[in-house]
PDB file of C-alpha atoms and ligand atoms in Angstrom:
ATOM      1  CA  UNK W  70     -29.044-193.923 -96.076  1.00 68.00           C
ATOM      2  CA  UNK W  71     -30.617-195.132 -93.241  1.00 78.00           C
ATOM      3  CA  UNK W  72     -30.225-191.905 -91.160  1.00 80.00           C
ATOM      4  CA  UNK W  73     -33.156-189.070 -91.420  1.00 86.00           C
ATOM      5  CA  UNK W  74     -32.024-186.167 -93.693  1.00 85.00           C
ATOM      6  CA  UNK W  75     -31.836-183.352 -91.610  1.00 84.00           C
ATOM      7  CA  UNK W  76     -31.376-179.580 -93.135  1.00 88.00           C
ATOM      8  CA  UNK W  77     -28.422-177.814 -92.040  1.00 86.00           C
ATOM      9  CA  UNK W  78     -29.734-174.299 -91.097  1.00 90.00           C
ATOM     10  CA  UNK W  79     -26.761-172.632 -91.691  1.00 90.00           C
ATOM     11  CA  UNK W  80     -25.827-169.126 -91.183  1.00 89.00           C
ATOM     12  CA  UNK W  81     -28.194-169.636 -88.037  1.00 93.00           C
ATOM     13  CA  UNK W  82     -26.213-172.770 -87.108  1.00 92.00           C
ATOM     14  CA  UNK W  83     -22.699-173.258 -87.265  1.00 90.00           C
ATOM     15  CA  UNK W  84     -21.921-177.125 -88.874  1.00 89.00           C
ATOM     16  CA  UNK W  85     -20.456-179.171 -86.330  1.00 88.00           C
ATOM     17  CA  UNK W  86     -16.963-179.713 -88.557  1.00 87.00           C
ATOM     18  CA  UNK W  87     -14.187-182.235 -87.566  1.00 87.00           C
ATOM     19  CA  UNK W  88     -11.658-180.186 -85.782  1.00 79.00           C
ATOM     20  CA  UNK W  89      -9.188-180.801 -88.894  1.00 85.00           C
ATOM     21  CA  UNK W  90     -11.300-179.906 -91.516  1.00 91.00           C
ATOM     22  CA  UNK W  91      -9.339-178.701 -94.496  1.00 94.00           C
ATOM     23  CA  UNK W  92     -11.047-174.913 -94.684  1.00 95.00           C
ATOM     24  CA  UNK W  93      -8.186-172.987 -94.919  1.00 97.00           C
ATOM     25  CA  UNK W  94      -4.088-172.573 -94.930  1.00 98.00           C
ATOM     26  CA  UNK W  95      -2.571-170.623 -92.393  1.00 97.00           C
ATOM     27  CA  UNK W  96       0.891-169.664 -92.302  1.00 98.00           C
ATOM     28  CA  UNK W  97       3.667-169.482 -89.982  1.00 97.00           C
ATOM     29  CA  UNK W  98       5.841-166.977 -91.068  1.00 96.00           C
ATOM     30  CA  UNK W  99       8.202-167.517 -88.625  1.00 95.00           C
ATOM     31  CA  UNK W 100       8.768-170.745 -89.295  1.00 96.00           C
ATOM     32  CA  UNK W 101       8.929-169.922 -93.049  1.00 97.00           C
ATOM     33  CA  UNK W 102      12.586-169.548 -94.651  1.00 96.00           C
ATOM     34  CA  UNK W 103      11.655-169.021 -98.127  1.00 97.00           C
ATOM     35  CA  UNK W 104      12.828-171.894 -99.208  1.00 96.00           C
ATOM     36  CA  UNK W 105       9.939-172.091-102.024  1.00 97.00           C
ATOM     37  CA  UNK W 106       9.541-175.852-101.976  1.00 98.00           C
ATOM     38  CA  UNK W 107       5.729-174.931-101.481  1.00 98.00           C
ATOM     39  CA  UNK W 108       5.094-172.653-104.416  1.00 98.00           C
ATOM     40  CA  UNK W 109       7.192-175.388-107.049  1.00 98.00           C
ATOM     41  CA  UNK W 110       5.138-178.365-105.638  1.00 98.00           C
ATOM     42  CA  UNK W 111       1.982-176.609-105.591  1.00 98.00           C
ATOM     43  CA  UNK W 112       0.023-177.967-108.697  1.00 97.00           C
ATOM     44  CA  UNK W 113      -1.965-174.973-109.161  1.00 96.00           C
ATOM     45  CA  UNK W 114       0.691-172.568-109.277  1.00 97.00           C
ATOM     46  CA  UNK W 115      -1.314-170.729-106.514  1.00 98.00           C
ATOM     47  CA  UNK W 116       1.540-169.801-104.212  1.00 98.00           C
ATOM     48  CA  UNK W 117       3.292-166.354-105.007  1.00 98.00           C
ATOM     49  CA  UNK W 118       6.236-165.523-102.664  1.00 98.00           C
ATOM     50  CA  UNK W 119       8.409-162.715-103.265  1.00 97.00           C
ATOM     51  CA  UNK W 120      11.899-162.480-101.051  1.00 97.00           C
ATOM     52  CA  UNK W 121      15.153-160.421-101.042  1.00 97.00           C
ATOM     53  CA  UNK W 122      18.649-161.447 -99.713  1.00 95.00           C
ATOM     54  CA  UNK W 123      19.781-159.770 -96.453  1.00 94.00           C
ATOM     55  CA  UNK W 124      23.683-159.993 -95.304  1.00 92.00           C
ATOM     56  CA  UNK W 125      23.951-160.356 -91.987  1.00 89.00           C
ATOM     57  CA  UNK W 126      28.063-158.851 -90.469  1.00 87.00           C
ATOM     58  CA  UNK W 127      29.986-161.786 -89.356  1.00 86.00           C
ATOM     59  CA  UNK W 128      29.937-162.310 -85.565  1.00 82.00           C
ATOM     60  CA  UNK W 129      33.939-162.938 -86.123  1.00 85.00           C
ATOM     61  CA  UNK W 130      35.927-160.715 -87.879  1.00 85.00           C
ATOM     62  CA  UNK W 131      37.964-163.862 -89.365  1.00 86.00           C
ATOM     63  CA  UNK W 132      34.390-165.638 -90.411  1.00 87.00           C
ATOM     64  CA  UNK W 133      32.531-164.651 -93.412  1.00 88.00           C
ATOM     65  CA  UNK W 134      29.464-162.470 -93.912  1.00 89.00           C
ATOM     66  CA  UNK W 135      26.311-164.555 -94.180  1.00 89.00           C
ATOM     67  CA  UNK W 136      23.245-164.511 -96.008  1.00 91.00           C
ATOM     68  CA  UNK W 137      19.581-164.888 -95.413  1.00 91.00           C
ATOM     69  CA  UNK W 138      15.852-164.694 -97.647  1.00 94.00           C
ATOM     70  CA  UNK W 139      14.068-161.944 -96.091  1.00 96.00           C
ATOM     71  CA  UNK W 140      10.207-162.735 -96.974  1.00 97.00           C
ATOM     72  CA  UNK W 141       8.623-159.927 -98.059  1.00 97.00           C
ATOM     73  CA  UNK W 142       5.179-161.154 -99.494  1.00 98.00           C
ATOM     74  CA  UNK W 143       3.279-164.461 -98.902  1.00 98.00           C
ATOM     75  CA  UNK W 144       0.127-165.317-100.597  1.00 98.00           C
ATOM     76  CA  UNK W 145      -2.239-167.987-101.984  1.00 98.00           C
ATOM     77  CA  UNK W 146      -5.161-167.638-104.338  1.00 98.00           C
ATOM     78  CA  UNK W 147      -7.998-169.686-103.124  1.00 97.00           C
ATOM     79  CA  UNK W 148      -9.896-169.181-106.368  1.00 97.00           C
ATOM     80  CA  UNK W 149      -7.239-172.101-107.362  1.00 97.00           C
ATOM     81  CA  UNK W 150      -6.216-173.657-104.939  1.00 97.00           C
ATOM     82  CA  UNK W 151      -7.880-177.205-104.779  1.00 97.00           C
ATOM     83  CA  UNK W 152      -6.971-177.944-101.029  1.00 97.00           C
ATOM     84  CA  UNK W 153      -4.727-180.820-101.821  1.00 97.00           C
ATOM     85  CA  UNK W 154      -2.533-180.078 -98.841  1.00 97.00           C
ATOM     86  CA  UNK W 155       0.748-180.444-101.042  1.00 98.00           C
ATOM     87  CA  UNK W 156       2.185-177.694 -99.702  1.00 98.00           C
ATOM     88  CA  UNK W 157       1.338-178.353 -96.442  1.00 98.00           C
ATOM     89  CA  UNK W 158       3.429-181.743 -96.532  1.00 97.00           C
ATOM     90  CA  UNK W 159       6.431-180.572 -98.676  1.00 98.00           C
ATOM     91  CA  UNK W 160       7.364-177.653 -95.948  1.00 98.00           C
ATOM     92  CA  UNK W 161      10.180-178.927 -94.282  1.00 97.00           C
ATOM     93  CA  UNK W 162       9.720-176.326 -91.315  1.00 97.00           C
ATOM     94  CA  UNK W 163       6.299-176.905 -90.565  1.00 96.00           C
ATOM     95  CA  UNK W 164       5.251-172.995 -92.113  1.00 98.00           C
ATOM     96  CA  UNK W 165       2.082-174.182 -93.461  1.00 98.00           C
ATOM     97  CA  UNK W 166      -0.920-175.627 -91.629  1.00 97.00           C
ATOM     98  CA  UNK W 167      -4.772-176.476 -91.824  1.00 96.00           C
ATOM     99  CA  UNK W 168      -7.218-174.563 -90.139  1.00 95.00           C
ATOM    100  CA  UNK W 169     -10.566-175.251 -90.201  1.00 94.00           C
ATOM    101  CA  UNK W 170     -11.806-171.815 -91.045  1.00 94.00           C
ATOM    102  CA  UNK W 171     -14.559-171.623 -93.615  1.00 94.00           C
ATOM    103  CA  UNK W 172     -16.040-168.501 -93.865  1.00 94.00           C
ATOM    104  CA  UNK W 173     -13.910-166.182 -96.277  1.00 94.00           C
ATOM    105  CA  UNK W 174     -16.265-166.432 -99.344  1.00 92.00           C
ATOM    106  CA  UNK W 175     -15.952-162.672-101.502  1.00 93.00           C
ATOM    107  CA  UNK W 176     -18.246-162.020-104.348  1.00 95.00           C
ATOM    108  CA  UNK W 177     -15.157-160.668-105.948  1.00 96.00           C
ATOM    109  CA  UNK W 178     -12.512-163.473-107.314  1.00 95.00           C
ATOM    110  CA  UNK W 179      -9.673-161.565-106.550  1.00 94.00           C
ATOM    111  CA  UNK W 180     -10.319-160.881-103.579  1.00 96.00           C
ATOM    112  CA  UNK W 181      -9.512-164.701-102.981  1.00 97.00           C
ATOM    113  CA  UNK W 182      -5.742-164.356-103.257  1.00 97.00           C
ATOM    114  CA  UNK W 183      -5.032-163.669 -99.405  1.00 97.00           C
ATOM    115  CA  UNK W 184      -1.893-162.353 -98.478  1.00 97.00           C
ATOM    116  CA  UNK W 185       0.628-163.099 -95.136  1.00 97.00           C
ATOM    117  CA  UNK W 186      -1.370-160.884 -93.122  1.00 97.00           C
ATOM    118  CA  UNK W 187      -4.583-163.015 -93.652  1.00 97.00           C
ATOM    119  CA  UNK W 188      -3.012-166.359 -93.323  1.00 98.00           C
ATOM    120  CA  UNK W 189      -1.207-165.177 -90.380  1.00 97.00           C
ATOM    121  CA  UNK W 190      -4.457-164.432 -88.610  1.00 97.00           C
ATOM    122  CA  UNK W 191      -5.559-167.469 -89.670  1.00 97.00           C
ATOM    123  CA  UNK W 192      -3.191-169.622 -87.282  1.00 97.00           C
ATOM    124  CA  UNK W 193      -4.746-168.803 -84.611  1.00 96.00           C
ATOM    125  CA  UNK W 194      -7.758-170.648 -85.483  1.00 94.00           C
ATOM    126  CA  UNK W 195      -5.469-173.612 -86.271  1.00 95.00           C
ATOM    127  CA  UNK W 196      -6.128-176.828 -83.466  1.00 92.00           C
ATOM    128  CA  UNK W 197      -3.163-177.687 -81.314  1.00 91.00           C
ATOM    129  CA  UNK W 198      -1.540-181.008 -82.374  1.00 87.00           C
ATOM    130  CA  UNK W 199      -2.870-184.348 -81.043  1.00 84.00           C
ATOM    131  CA  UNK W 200      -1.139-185.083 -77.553  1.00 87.00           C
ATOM    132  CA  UNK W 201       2.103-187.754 -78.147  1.00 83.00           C
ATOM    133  CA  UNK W 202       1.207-191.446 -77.889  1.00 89.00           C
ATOM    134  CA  UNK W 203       2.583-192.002 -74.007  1.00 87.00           C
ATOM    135  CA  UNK W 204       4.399-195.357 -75.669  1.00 91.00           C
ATOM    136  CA  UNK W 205       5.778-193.810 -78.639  1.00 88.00           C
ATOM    137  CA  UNK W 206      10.036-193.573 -79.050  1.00 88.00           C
ATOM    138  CA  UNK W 207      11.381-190.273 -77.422  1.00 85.00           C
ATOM    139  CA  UNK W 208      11.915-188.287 -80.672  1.00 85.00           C
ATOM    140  CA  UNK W 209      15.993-188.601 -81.243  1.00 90.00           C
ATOM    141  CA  UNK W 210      16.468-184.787 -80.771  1.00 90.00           C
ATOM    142  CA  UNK W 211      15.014-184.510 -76.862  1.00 90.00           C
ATOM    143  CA  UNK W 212      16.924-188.318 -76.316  1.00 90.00           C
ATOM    144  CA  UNK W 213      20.134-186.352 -77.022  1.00 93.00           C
ATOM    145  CA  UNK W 214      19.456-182.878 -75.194  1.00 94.00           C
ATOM    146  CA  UNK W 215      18.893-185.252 -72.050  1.00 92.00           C
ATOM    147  CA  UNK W 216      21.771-187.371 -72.551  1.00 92.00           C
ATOM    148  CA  UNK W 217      23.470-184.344 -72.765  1.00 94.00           C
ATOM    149  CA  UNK W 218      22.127-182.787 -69.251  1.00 94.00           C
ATOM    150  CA  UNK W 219      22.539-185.667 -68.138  1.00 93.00           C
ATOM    151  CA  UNK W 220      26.265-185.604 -68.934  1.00 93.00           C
ATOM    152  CA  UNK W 221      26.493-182.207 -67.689  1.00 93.00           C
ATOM    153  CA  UNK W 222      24.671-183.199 -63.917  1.00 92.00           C
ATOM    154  CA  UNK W 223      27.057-185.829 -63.714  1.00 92.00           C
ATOM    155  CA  UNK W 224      29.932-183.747 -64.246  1.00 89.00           C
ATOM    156  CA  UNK W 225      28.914-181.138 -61.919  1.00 85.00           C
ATOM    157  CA  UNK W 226      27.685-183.448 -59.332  1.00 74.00           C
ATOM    158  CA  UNK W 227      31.211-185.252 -59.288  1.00 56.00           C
ATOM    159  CA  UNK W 228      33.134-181.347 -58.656  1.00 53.00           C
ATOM    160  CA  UNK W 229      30.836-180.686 -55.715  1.00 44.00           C
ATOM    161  CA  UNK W 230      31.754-184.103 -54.246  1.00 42.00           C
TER     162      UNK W 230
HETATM  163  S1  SF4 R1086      -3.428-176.968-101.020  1.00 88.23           S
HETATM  164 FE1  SF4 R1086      -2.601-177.715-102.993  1.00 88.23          FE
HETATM  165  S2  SF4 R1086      -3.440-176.355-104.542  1.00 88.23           S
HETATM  166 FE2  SF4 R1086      -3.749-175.340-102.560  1.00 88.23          FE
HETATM  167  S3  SF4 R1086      -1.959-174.007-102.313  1.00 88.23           S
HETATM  168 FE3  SF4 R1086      -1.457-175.955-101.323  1.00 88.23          FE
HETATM  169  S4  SF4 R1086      -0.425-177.180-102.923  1.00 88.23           S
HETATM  170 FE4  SF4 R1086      -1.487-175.475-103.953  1.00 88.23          FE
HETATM  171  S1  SF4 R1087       7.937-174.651 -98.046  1.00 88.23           S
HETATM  172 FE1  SF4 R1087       7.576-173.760 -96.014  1.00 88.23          FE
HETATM  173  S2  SF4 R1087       9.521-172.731 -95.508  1.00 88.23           S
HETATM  174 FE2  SF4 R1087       9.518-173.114 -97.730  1.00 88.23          FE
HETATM  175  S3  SF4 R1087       8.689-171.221 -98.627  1.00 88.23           S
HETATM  176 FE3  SF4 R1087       6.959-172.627 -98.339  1.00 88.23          FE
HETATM  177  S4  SF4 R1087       6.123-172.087 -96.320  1.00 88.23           S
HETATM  178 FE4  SF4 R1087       8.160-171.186 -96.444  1.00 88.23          FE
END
């Protein structure tokens, strides 16, 4: 209120946005297993993922055959989607992510549901994650891979002597 209003001459001039500005979801697809926690959490409904089952031959003939989702489409329809970030959260293998992409308006509604291909290209415009607090706890996953080279130094170091 006490600032000057100042008019944002936009196209001419890009807004200065916060890096993690909630413009648009990009997805991971590598990451993503199908596990459609995203689409049933989603409040809008807005998520459509289609998948088939792949067997994969058992690497030993006494083990059994296993199965896999094979994705085979990915999309979200921004013309609903009310950038909650639901299904951001809910994906338990990091899949889903903000970018801070803005400019995909159509004059067409449909043309708002993007598919994978879209949201793929649209990680790359996705920020890299804050650097790790120096003083934070060693996340319990690298504390064991190093206990375990550790372990494994030690045991080679005592053949050698
Ligand atoms: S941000 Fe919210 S509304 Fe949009 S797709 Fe994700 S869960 Fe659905
Ligand atoms: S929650 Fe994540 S892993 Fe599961 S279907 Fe959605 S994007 Fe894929």
């Amino acid at each position: 209120m006490t600032k000057k209003t100042v008019t944002a001459q936009y196209p001419e001039v890009q807004p200065q946005l916060p890096p993690r500005s909630r413009g648009v979801i990009g997805l991971l697809e590598e990451n993503c297993t199908v596990c459609m926690l995203c689409a049933r959490e989603c409040p809008d409904w807005c998520i459509y993922i289609d998948s088939h089952k792949e067997t994969l031959p058992a690497a030993d003939p006494n083990a059994r055959a296993r199965t896999r989702n094979v994705l085979d489409r990915f999309a979200i329809d921004f013309s609903l989607c009310m950038y909650c970030g639901i299904c951001i959260e809910v994906c338990p293998f990091d899949a889903l992510f903000w970018s801070p992409e803005f400019e995909y308006a159509e004059t067409d509604i449909l043309e708002l549901t993007h598919e994978r291909e879209k949201l793929r290209e649209w990680m790359w415009t996705v920020p890299a994650p804050p650097a790790l607090d120096p003083a934070a706890e060693e996340p319990k996953e690298i504390a064991a891979a190093r206990k375990a080279a550790d372990k494994l130094a030690a045991a080679s170091g005592g053949d050698g002597a």
